[in-house]
């Protein structure tokens, strides 16, 4: 008889995500459903607003990919009205994205995903001297991994254990058999987790040099940027560079080393060697290095074929809401997309912990829509960027990926796994880290002869416009689609990376990346489904911000329902 397991909330992500799986007699997942349980309606809020405010309003979609929606919304307006943007502004925007990617990937691997790989309890029994020797295997210049550093990290966490208040380390599935690091490797990972808390702050500060603050920078406007004084101040330029180099060192010496350690320790762990069951991958162009060159090219690959990539045809994008809590009778291209909430309840059924409300998979079950490309589900994110650029023969990518595969002894096919997805994010960060300063140098050179940062745009109230903004956010391909009428926003649709990956089944019965990634996964213990968390976390989910309040035992204290028309 099949068994139903409900995991809600999935923690260490942004927002609300519920996963339900059905297990066979051997605890192998044969079906999985992903549900986002919070409606927000930012697209509706924009209607009737001036296009000049789009960026500032739409950036509130998210506090994690802090500047993605700000920039993407601004680009959509600029595309619509054909605004000219000076080269200096393009460089600044690119630098903001570069530091966002570095920040986001570090926070993801260490704070959100790391404890799926690192068993903190095991780290407490490690020998710090032995661990320091172990760390030398994965980096010629380890950081926060000397014997003294490791002993200090161990004592810090042991101190938490002694007080009985585990803080961020409470309520995890410690001791699960699919943890594969030795105690010494776990201690290295734990020390780097603590170091990452410090480094992510530096990355946020680097972004704030140009953005004014973080999260949610303020310096991007339709037609350019406003951080003129910072760009022209040698002290600010140097401050940025120093912070950048500080973070880059962590990515080179720590993040890279830990992923190599994980690739070695987890090379035979079945639960991380699947988890990639959608065949199409897509990414956009990103990171402007000079007027003629982006670090990453855009494209699509199909059938996991690393030998060829196609150009993206934006007309092939449509969002299906057959199983999403919206009203629409056919897939919609985002220029004409609607956001009409239509919520339906969960249904009671047996689960492994008794009768519970569960997803009604025959009906609607998620606030996430299901974007499709030419009718196919698509995985987006750093893995997509790396494999599309690998297929295109982008030598900045092939050199880094080939070096990693050669050093770890993994075949290229291993990229299409949970382990590969987690490794690809590090490789993405590493590629950016090694090239991001080229953008900075191009800007400094350009400033010698051109100090333009803004060209005033115009919007004709008697004209209708439409435009799209596309960028590569940390979680992947992001597009914002806009129509303008009477100099106001007429329609707005954001098709977000997590929407591509987390959407429910579509009207043709095709399942999206999250749900597909879980099928075939075997669980050691259905009541401690660490394997599910590890697979889902490898996508770096970002749902929406929370409105529920929980007490420390996980009891729901209250629930707030906001009618859609009030948003
Ligand atoms: Ni809210 Fe985001 C990124 C965007 S969502 S984190 O990256 O766009 O997938
Ligand atoms: Mg949307």
Coordinates of C-alpha atoms and ligand atoms in Angstrom, one line a residue:
X1 CA 0.0 0.0 0.0
X2 CA 1.3 3.5 -0.8
X3 CA 2.1 5.9 2.0
X4 CA 1.7 9.6 2.0
X5 CA 4.4 11.9 3.6
X6 CA 3.7 15.6 4.1
X7 CA 6.6 18.0 4.7
X8 CA 5.3 21.5 5.5
X9 CA 7.0 23.9 6.0
X10 CA 10.2 23.1 4.1
X11 CA 12.6 25.2 6.2
X12 CA 15.9 26.9 5.3
X13 CA 14.3 28.4 2.2
X14 CA 12.7 31.8 1.5
X15 CA 8.9 31.6 1.9
X16 CA 6.4 28.8 2.2
X17 CA 6.8 25.5 0.4
X18 CA 5.0 22.3 1.1
X19 CA 6.1 19.0 -0.4
X20 CA 4.0 15.8 -0.4
X21 CA 5.3 12.5 -1.6
X22 CA 3.8 9.0 -2.0
X23 CA 6.0 6.1 -1.1
X24 CA 5.9 2.5 -2.2
X25 CA 6.5 -0.5 0.1
X26 CA 10.3 0.1 -0.1
X27 CA 10.0 3.8 0.8
X28 CA 10.8 4.8 -2.8
X29 CA 8.9 8.0 -3.9
X30 CA 6.6 7.2 -6.9
X31 CA 4.8 10.6 -6.9
X32 CA 5.6 14.0 -5.5
X33 CA 3.8 17.3 -5.4
X34 CA 5.1 20.8 -4.6
X35 CA 2.8 23.5 -3.3
X36 CA 3.4 27.1 -2.5
X37 CA 1.0 28.0 0.2
X38 CA 1.1 31.8 0.3
X39 CA -0.5 34.2 -2.2
X40 CA 1.1 37.7 -2.6
X41 CA -0.1 39.3 -5.8
X42 CA 2.7 41.8 -6.4
X43 CA 1.8 41.7 -10.1
X44 CA -1.6 43.1 -9.3
X45 CA -0.2 45.9 -7.1
X46 CA 1.7 47.3 -10.1
X47 CA -1.4 47.9 -12.2
X48 CA -2.2 51.6 -12.7
X49 CA 1.2 52.8 -11.3
X50 CA 3.7 54.9 -13.1
X51 CA 6.3 52.8 -14.9
X52 CA 9.0 54.9 -13.1
X53 CA 8.1 53.2 -9.8
X54 CA 8.0 49.6 -11.2
X55 CA 11.5 48.7 -10.1
X56 CA 11.2 50.0 -6.5
X57 CA 7.8 48.3 -6.0
X58 CA 8.5 45.0 -7.7
X59 CA 11.8 44.5 -5.8
X60 CA 9.7 43.8 -2.8
X61 CA 8.9 40.4 -4.3
X62 CA 11.9 39.1 -2.5
X63 CA 14.5 40.0 0.1
X64 CA 16.9 37.3 -0.9
X65 CA 17.5 37.9 -4.6
X66 CA 17.5 41.5 -3.4
X67 CA 18.2 43.4 -6.7
X68 CA 17.0 40.9 -9.3
X69 CA 13.4 42.1 -9.6
X70 CA 14.4 45.8 -9.2
X71 CA 16.7 45.5 -12.2
X72 CA 14.5 43.2 -14.2
X73 CA 11.4 45.5 -13.7
X74 CA 13.5 48.5 -14.7
X75 CA 14.8 46.7 -17.8
X76 CA 11.2 45.9 -18.8
X77 CA 10.2 49.6 -18.7
X78 CA 13.4 50.6 -20.6
X79 CA 12.7 47.9 -23.2
X80 CA 9.1 49.1 -23.6
X81 CA 9.9 52.8 -24.0
X82 CA 13.2 52.2 -25.8
X83 CA 15.1 54.1 -23.2
X84 CA 18.8 54.5 -23.8
X85 CA 21.0 53.5 -20.9
X86 CA 24.7 54.7 -20.6
X87 CA 27.4 52.2 -20.5
X88 CA 28.5 53.2 -17.0
X89 CA 25.0 52.4 -15.7
X90 CA 25.2 49.0 -17.4
X91 CA 28.5 48.3 -15.6
X92 CA 27.1 49.3 -12.2
X93 CA 24.0 47.1 -12.7
X94 CA 26.3 44.2 -13.7
X95 CA 28.5 44.7 -10.6
X96 CA 25.4 44.8 -8.4
X97 CA 24.3 41.4 -9.9
X98 CA 27.8 40.0 -9.6
X99 CA 28.0 40.7 -5.9
X100 CA 24.4 39.5 -5.5
X101 CA 25.3 36.1 -7.1
X102 CA 28.4 35.8 -4.9
X103 CA 26.4 36.6 -1.8
X104 CA 23.4 34.5 -2.6
X105 CA 25.4 31.4 -3.5
X106 CA 27.5 31.5 -0.3
X107 CA 24.4 32.0 1.8
X108 CA 22.6 29.2 0.0
X109 CA 25.4 26.6 0.3
X110 CA 26.3 27.2 3.9
X111 CA 23.3 28.5 5.6
X112 CA 20.4 27.0 3.7
X113 CA 21.8 23.8 2.2
X114 CA 25.0 23.0 4.1
X115 CA 23.4 21.1 6.9
X116 CA 21.9 18.6 4.5
X117 CA 25.5 17.6 3.9
X118 CA 27.2 18.4 7.2
X119 CA 26.2 16.5 10.3
X120 CA 26.8 19.0 13.1
X121 CA 26.5 16.4 15.9
X122 CA 29.2 14.3 14.3
X123 CA 31.5 17.3 14.1
X124 CA 31.5 17.5 17.9
X125 CA 33.4 14.2 18.1
X126 CA 36.1 15.1 15.5
X127 CA 39.8 15.4 16.2
X128 CA 40.7 19.1 15.2
X129 CA 44.3 18.2 14.5
X130 CA 43.3 15.4 12.1
X131 CA 40.6 17.7 10.6
X132 CA 43.3 20.4 9.8
X133 CA 45.3 17.8 7.9
X134 CA 42.1 16.6 6.0
X135 CA 41.4 20.2 5.0
X136 CA 44.7 20.4 3.1
X137 CA 43.4 17.7 0.7
X138 CA 40.8 20.1 -0.8
X139 CA 42.6 23.4 -0.8
X140 CA 46.3 24.3 -1.0
X141 CA 45.5 27.3 1.2
X142 CA 42.6 26.4 3.5
X143 CA 40.8 29.1 5.4
X144 CA 39.1 28.8 8.9
X145 CA 40.4 25.2 8.9
X146 CA 43.6 25.3 11.0
X147 CA 43.7 23.2 14.2
X148 CA 42.9 26.3 16.3
X149 CA 40.1 27.5 14.1
X150 CA 38.5 24.0 14.1
X151 CA 38.8 23.6 17.9
X152 CA 37.2 27.0 18.4
X153 CA 34.3 26.2 16.1
X154 CA 33.8 22.9 18.0
X155 CA 33.9 24.6 21.4
X156 CA 31.4 27.2 20.2
X157 CA 28.9 24.7 19.1
X158 CA 29.6 22.4 22.1
X159 CA 28.8 25.5 24.2
X160 CA 25.4 25.7 22.6
X161 CA 24.8 22.0 23.2
X162 CA 25.7 22.4 26.9
X163 CA 23.1 25.1 27.3
X164 CA 20.5 22.9 25.7
X165 CA 19.6 25.6 23.3
X166 CA 20.8 24.5 19.9
X167 CA 19.6 27.6 18.1
X168 CA 20.1 27.2 14.3
X169 CA 21.1 23.6 14.8
X170 CA 18.0 22.3 16.6
X171 CA 15.4 19.9 15.2
X172 CA 17.5 18.5 12.3
X173 CA 17.8 14.9 11.2
X174 CA 21.3 14.5 12.8
X175 CA 22.6 10.9 12.5
X176 CA 20.6 10.1 9.3
X177 CA 22.5 7.3 7.5
X178 CA 22.8 9.4 4.3
X179 CA 25.2 11.8 5.9
X180 CA 28.6 10.8 4.4
X181 CA 31.2 13.1 5.8
X182 CA 33.6 11.8 8.5
X183 CA 33.5 13.6 11.9
X184 CA 36.6 15.6 10.8
X185 CA 35.0 16.6 7.4
X186 CA 31.9 17.6 9.3
X187 CA 34.0 19.8 11.6
X188 CA 35.6 21.5 8.5
X189 CA 32.1 22.2 7.1
X190 CA 30.8 23.5 10.4
X191 CA 33.8 25.9 10.8
X192 CA 33.1 27.2 7.3
X193 CA 29.4 27.6 8.1
X194 CA 30.4 30.0 10.9
X195 CA 32.9 31.8 8.6
X196 CA 30.2 32.2 5.9
X197 CA 28.1 34.2 8.3
X198 CA 30.9 36.8 8.4
X199 CA 31.7 36.7 4.7
X200 CA 28.1 37.1 3.5
X201 CA 28.1 40.4 5.3
X202 CA 31.1 41.6 3.4
X203 CA 29.4 40.6 0.1
X204 CA 26.3 42.5 1.1
X205 CA 28.5 45.5 1.8
X206 CA 30.2 45.3 -1.5
X207 CA 26.8 45.4 -3.3
X208 CA 25.7 48.3 -1.1
X209 CA 28.7 50.4 -2.3
X210 CA 26.8 50.8 -5.6
X211 CA 23.2 50.0 -4.4
X212 CA 23.2 52.4 -1.4
X213 CA 21.9 49.6 0.9
X214 CA 21.3 45.9 1.0
X215 CA 18.9 44.2 0.8
X216 CA 16.9 46.3 -1.7
X217 CA 19.3 48.7 -3.2
X218 CA 18.0 52.1 -4.4
X219 CA 20.3 53.3 -7.1
X220 CA 18.8 52.0 -10.3
X221 CA 16.4 54.2 -12.1
X222 CA 14.7 54.1 -15.6
X223 CA 17.5 55.5 -17.8
X224 CA 20.5 54.8 -15.6
X225 CA 21.8 54.8 -12.1
X226 CA 22.1 57.4 -9.3
X227 CA 25.4 56.3 -7.6
X228 CA 27.4 59.0 -9.4
X229 CA 29.5 60.2 -6.5
X230 CA 30.5 56.7 -5.5
X231 CA 31.6 55.9 -9.0
X232 CA 33.8 59.0 -9.2
X233 CA 35.3 58.6 -5.7
X234 CA 38.6 56.6 -5.8
X235 CA 38.1 55.6 -2.1
X236 CA 34.7 54.0 -2.9
X237 CA 36.2 52.2 -5.9
X238 CA 38.9 50.8 -3.7
X239 CA 36.5 49.9 -1.0
X240 CA 34.4 47.9 -3.4
X241 CA 37.5 46.1 -4.8
X242 CA 38.7 45.2 -1.3
X243 CA 35.4 43.7 -0.3
X244 CA 35.1 41.9 -3.6
X245 CA 38.5 40.3 -3.2
X246 CA 37.7 39.3 0.4
X247 CA 34.6 37.4 -0.7
X248 CA 36.4 36.0 -3.8
X249 CA 39.0 34.5 -1.6
X250 CA 36.4 32.7 0.4
X251 CA 34.8 31.3 -2.8
X252 CA 38.2 30.1 -4.1
X253 CA 39.6 28.7 -0.9
X254 CA 36.6 27.6 1.0
X255 CA 33.4 27.1 -1.1
X256 CA 35.3 25.4 -3.9
X257 CA 37.2 23.1 -1.4
X258 CA 34.0 22.1 0.4
X259 CA 32.2 21.1 -2.8
X260 CA 35.2 19.0 -3.8
X261 CA 35.1 17.4 -0.4
X262 CA 31.4 16.7 -0.8
X263 CA 31.9 15.3 -4.3
X264 CA 34.4 12.8 -2.9
X265 CA 32.4 11.8 0.2
X266 CA 29.1 11.6 -1.5
X267 CA 30.2 10.1 -4.8
X268 CA 28.5 6.8 -4.0
X269 CA 25.5 8.1 -2.0
X270 CA 22.4 7.1 -4.2
X271 CA 20.1 9.8 -2.8
X272 CA 22.3 12.6 -4.4
X273 CA 23.0 10.8 -7.7
X274 CA 19.6 11.3 -9.1
X275 CA 17.3 14.2 -8.7
X276 CA 17.5 15.8 -12.2
X277 CA 14.6 14.4 -14.2
X278 CA 13.6 17.3 -16.5
X279 CA 15.5 17.4 -19.8
X280 CA 15.4 21.0 -20.9
X281 CA 17.6 23.7 -19.4
X282 CA 17.6 27.5 -20.1
X283 CA 19.6 30.5 -19.1
X284 CA 19.9 34.1 -20.1
X285 CA 23.0 36.2 -21.0
X286 CA 24.5 37.7 -18.0
X287 CA 27.4 39.7 -16.4
X288 CA 28.6 42.4 -18.8
X289 CA 32.4 42.4 -19.0
X290 CA 32.9 45.0 -21.7
X291 CA 30.7 46.6 -24.4
X292 CA 30.9 43.5 -26.6
X293 CA 31.0 40.6 -24.2
X294 CA 29.0 38.9 -21.5
X295 CA 30.5 36.3 -19.2
X296 CA 27.6 33.9 -19.8
X297 CA 25.6 33.4 -23.0
X298 CA 21.9 32.7 -23.3
X299 CA 20.4 29.5 -24.7
X300 CA 18.4 26.3 -24.3
X301 CA 19.5 22.7 -24.3
X302 CA 17.2 19.8 -24.8
X303 CA 17.5 16.1 -23.8
X304 CA 20.4 17.0 -21.5
X305 CA 22.4 17.1 -24.7
X306 CA 25.8 18.8 -24.0
X307 CA 26.7 18.9 -27.6
X308 CA 24.4 21.7 -28.8
X309 CA 22.4 24.7 -27.6
X310 CA 19.6 26.7 -29.3
X311 CA 18.7 30.3 -29.1
X312 CA 15.7 31.2 -26.9
X313 CA 12.5 32.1 -28.7
X314 CA 10.5 34.2 -26.2
X315 CA 7.3 33.5 -28.0
X316 CA 7.5 29.9 -26.8
X317 CA 7.1 30.9 -23.1
X318 CA 3.6 30.4 -21.6
X319 CA 2.3 29.9 -18.1
X320 CA -0.2 27.1 -17.4
X321 CA -2.5 27.2 -14.3
X322 CA -4.4 24.0 -14.6
X323 CA -3.2 22.9 -11.1
X324 CA -2.4 26.4 -9.8
X325 CA -4.8 28.5 -7.7
X326 CA -5.6 30.9 -10.5
X327 CA -8.4 31.2 -13.0
X328 CA -7.5 30.9 -16.7
X329 CA -8.6 28.4 -19.3
X330 CA -5.5 28.0 -21.3
X331 CA -1.7 28.6 -21.1
X332 CA -1.0 32.3 -21.4
X333 CA 2.0 34.2 -22.9
X334 CA 3.1 36.5 -20.1
X335 CA 2.4 39.7 -22.1
X336 CA -1.2 38.8 -21.8
X337 CA -1.0 36.8 -18.6
X338 CA -3.6 37.2 -15.8
X339 CA -3.4 36.8 -12.1
X340 CA -6.9 35.9 -10.9
X341 CA -6.8 34.0 -7.6
X342 CA -9.0 30.9 -7.3
X343 CA -8.2 29.1 -4.1
X344 CA -9.5 25.6 -3.3
X345 CA -9.0 23.7 0.0
X346 CA -6.8 20.7 0.8
X347 CA -8.5 17.4 1.3
X348 CA -8.3 15.0 4.3
X349 CA -6.6 11.7 3.8
X350 CA -4.4 9.2 5.6
X351 CA -0.7 10.1 5.9
X352 CA 2.1 8.3 7.8
X353 CA 1.2 10.4 10.9
X354 CA -2.6 9.9 10.7
X355 CA -5.4 11.8 8.9
X356 CA -4.2 15.2 7.7
X357 CA -5.3 17.9 5.2
X358 CA -3.4 17.0 2.0
X359 CA -2.9 18.3 -1.6
X360 CA -5.7 17.5 -3.9
X361 CA -3.7 16.6 -6.9
X362 CA -6.8 16.1 -9.1
X363 CA -7.5 19.8 -8.6
X364 CA -5.6 23.0 -7.9
X365 CA -2.8 22.9 -5.3
X366 CA -0.2 25.7 -5.5
X367 CA 0.1 29.4 -5.8
X368 CA 3.0 28.8 -8.2
X369 CA 2.1 28.8 -11.9
X370 CA 3.7 26.3 -14.4
X371 CA 5.8 28.1 -17.0
X372 CA 6.5 26.0 -20.1
X373 CA 8.9 26.5 -23.0
X374 CA 7.3 25.1 -26.2
X375 CA 5.1 23.1 -23.9
X376 CA 8.0 21.5 -22.0
X377 CA 9.0 21.9 -18.4
X378 CA 12.4 23.6 -18.0
X379 CA 15.0 23.6 -15.2
X380 CA 16.6 27.0 -14.7
X381 CA 19.4 28.1 -12.3
X382 CA 23.2 27.8 -12.0
X383 CA 23.1 24.2 -13.3
X384 CA 21.3 25.4 -16.4
X385 CA 23.7 28.3 -16.9
X386 CA 26.7 26.0 -16.7
X387 CA 25.4 23.3 -18.9
X388 CA 24.0 25.6 -21.6
X389 CA 27.4 27.5 -21.7
X390 CA 29.3 24.2 -21.6
X391 CA 27.2 23.1 -24.6
X392 CA 28.0 26.4 -26.4
X393 CA 31.7 25.9 -25.8
X394 CA 32.0 29.1 -23.7
X395 CA 35.7 28.5 -22.7
X396 CA 35.4 30.5 -19.4
X397 CA 32.8 27.8 -18.4
X398 CA 34.3 24.7 -20.0
X399 CA 37.7 25.3 -18.4
X400 CA 36.2 25.6 -14.9
X401 CA 33.8 22.7 -15.4
X402 CA 36.4 20.4 -17.0
X403 CA 38.9 21.2 -14.2
X404 CA 36.3 20.3 -11.6
X405 CA 35.3 17.0 -13.3
X406 CA 38.9 16.0 -13.8
X407 CA 39.8 16.8 -10.1
X408 CA 36.8 14.9 -8.7
X409 CA 36.9 12.1 -11.3
X410 CA 33.2 12.6 -12.1
X411 CA 31.8 12.3 -15.6
X412 CA 30.0 15.2 -17.3
X413 CA 26.7 13.2 -16.8
X414 CA 27.2 13.7 -13.1
X415 CA 26.2 17.3 -13.5
X416 CA 22.6 16.2 -14.0
X417 CA 22.2 15.1 -10.4
X418 CA 21.5 16.7 -7.0
X419 CA 25.2 16.6 -6.3
X420 CA 25.8 18.2 -9.8
X421 CA 23.3 20.9 -9.2
X422 CA 25.0 21.9 -5.9
X423 CA 28.4 21.7 -7.5
X424 CA 27.2 23.8 -10.5
X425 CA 26.2 26.6 -8.2
X426 CA 29.7 26.7 -6.7
X427 CA 31.2 26.6 -10.3
X428 CA 28.9 29.4 -11.3
X429 CA 30.1 31.5 -8.3
X430 CA 33.7 30.6 -9.1
X431 CA 33.3 31.7 -12.8
X432 CA 31.8 35.0 -11.7
X433 CA 34.5 35.4 -9.0
X434 CA 37.3 35.0 -11.5
X435 CA 35.8 37.4 -14.0
X436 CA 33.7 39.9 -12.1
X437 CA 36.6 42.4 -11.7
X438 CA 36.8 42.7 -15.5
X439 CA 33.5 44.6 -15.4
X440 CA 35.0 46.8 -12.7
X441 CA 38.1 47.5 -14.8
X442 CA 36.1 48.2 -17.9
X443 CA 34.0 50.7 -15.9
X444 CA 37.1 52.5 -14.4
X445 CA 38.6 52.7 -17.9
X446 CA 35.4 54.1 -19.4
X447 CA 35.0 56.7 -16.7
X448 CA 38.2 58.3 -17.9
X449 CA 36.5 59.5 -21.0
X450 CA 32.8 59.2 -20.3
X451 CA 31.0 60.0 -17.0
X452 CA 27.4 59.7 -18.1
X453 CA 25.2 57.7 -15.7
X454 CA 21.7 58.7 -16.8
X455 CA 19.8 59.6 -19.9
X456 CA 16.3 61.1 -19.1
X457 CA 13.6 58.9 -20.6
X458 CA 10.2 59.9 -21.8
X459 CA 6.9 58.1 -21.8
X460 CA 4.2 59.4 -24.3
X461 CA 0.8 59.1 -22.6
X462 CA -0.8 58.8 -26.0
X463 CA 1.1 55.7 -26.9
X464 CA 0.8 52.1 -25.9
X465 CA 4.0 50.1 -25.1
X466 CA 5.1 46.6 -24.3
X467 CA 8.5 45.5 -23.1
X468 CA 10.4 42.6 -21.4
X469 CA 13.2 42.6 -18.9
X470 CA 15.4 39.4 -18.7
X471 CA 18.2 38.7 -16.4
X472 CA 19.9 35.8 -14.8
X473 CA 19.0 35.9 -11.1
X474 CA 20.8 33.7 -8.6
X475 CA 18.1 31.0 -9.0
X476 CA 18.0 31.3 -12.8
X477 CA 16.2 32.8 -15.8
X478 CA 14.0 35.7 -14.7
X479 CA 11.7 37.6 -17.0
X480 CA 9.3 40.5 -16.4
X481 CA 6.6 41.4 -19.0
X482 CA 5.0 44.7 -19.1
X483 CA 2.3 46.7 -21.0
X484 CA 2.0 50.4 -20.6
X485 CA -1.1 52.5 -21.5
X486 CA -1.9 56.1 -20.6
X487 CA 1.6 56.3 -19.1
X488 CA 0.5 53.7 -16.5
X489 CA 1.2 50.0 -16.0
X490 CA -1.6 48.2 -17.9
X491 CA -0.4 44.6 -17.2
X492 CA 2.5 43.1 -15.5
X493 CA 3.7 39.5 -15.2
X494 CA 6.9 38.2 -13.5
X495 CA 8.0 34.7 -14.5
X496 CA 10.4 33.9 -11.8
X497 CA 13.1 31.2 -11.6
X498 CA 11.5 29.4 -8.7
X499 CA 8.2 29.4 -10.7
X500 CA 10.0 27.5 -13.5
X501 CA 11.4 25.0 -11.1
X502 CA 8.6 24.6 -8.5
X503 CA 5.4 24.7 -10.6
X504 CA 2.8 22.0 -10.3
X505 CA 1.7 19.5 -13.0
X506 CA 0.5 21.2 -16.2
X507 CA -2.6 20.6 -18.2
X508 CA -0.8 18.0 -20.3
X509 CA 0.2 16.0 -17.3
X510 CA 3.9 17.1 -17.5
X511 CA 5.6 17.5 -14.2
X512 CA 8.0 20.3 -13.3
X513 CA 11.6 20.1 -12.0
X514 CA 10.9 19.9 -8.2
X515 CA 8.3 17.2 -8.5
X516 CA 10.2 15.3 -11.1
X517 CA 13.5 15.4 -9.0
X518 CA 11.9 13.5 -6.2
X519 CA 10.5 10.6 -8.2
X520 CA 12.6 7.4 -7.6
X521 CA 14.3 8.8 -4.5
X522 CA 14.4 6.2 -1.6
X523 CA 14.1 7.4 2.0
X524 CA 15.9 5.8 4.9
X525 CA 13.2 6.8 7.3
X526 CA 10.0 8.5 6.1
X527 CA 9.6 10.3 9.4
X528 CA 13.1 11.9 8.9
X529 CA 13.1 12.8 5.2
X530 CA 16.5 14.4 5.0
X531 CA 16.9 13.1 1.4
X532 CA 13.9 15.1 0.3
X533 CA 15.2 18.3 1.9
X534 CA 18.6 17.8 0.3
X535 CA 17.1 17.4 -3.2
X536 CA 14.7 20.3 -2.9
X537 CA 17.3 22.6 -1.2
X538 CA 19.7 21.9 -4.1
X539 CA 17.4 24.1 -6.3
X540 CA 17.6 26.9 -3.7
X541 CA 13.8 27.5 -3.4
X542 CA 12.6 31.0 -3.0
X543 CA 8.8 31.1 -2.5
X544 CA 7.4 34.2 -0.9
X545 CA 7.6 36.0 2.4
X546 CA 5.9 34.5 5.4
X547 CA 2.7 35.7 7.2
X548 CA 2.3 32.7 9.5
X549 CA 3.5 32.8 13.1
X550 CA 4.7 29.7 14.7
X551 CA 5.8 28.9 18.3
X552 CA 9.0 27.0 19.0
X553 CA 7.2 23.7 19.0
X554 CA 6.0 24.3 15.5
X555 CA 2.4 24.9 16.5
X556 CA 0.5 27.4 14.4
X557 CA -0.5 30.3 16.6
X558 CA -2.6 32.1 14.1
X559 CA -3.2 32.4 10.4
X560 CA -3.9 35.6 8.5
X561 CA -6.1 35.6 5.4
X562 CA -6.0 38.7 3.2
X563 CA -8.6 38.9 0.5
X564 CA -7.0 39.2 -2.9
X565 CA -8.8 42.4 -3.8
X566 CA -7.2 44.1 -0.8
X567 CA -3.7 43.5 -2.0
Ligands
LIG1 NI1 13.4 35.4 -4.3 FE1 14.8 35.0 -7.0 C1 16.3 34.5 -7.5 C2 14.3 35.8 -8.6 S1 13.2 33.6 -7.1 S2 15.2 34.7 -4.9 O1 17.3 34.1 -7.6 O2 14.0 36.3 -9.5 O3 13.5 32.3 -7.9
LIG2 MG1 4.2 35.5 -12.0

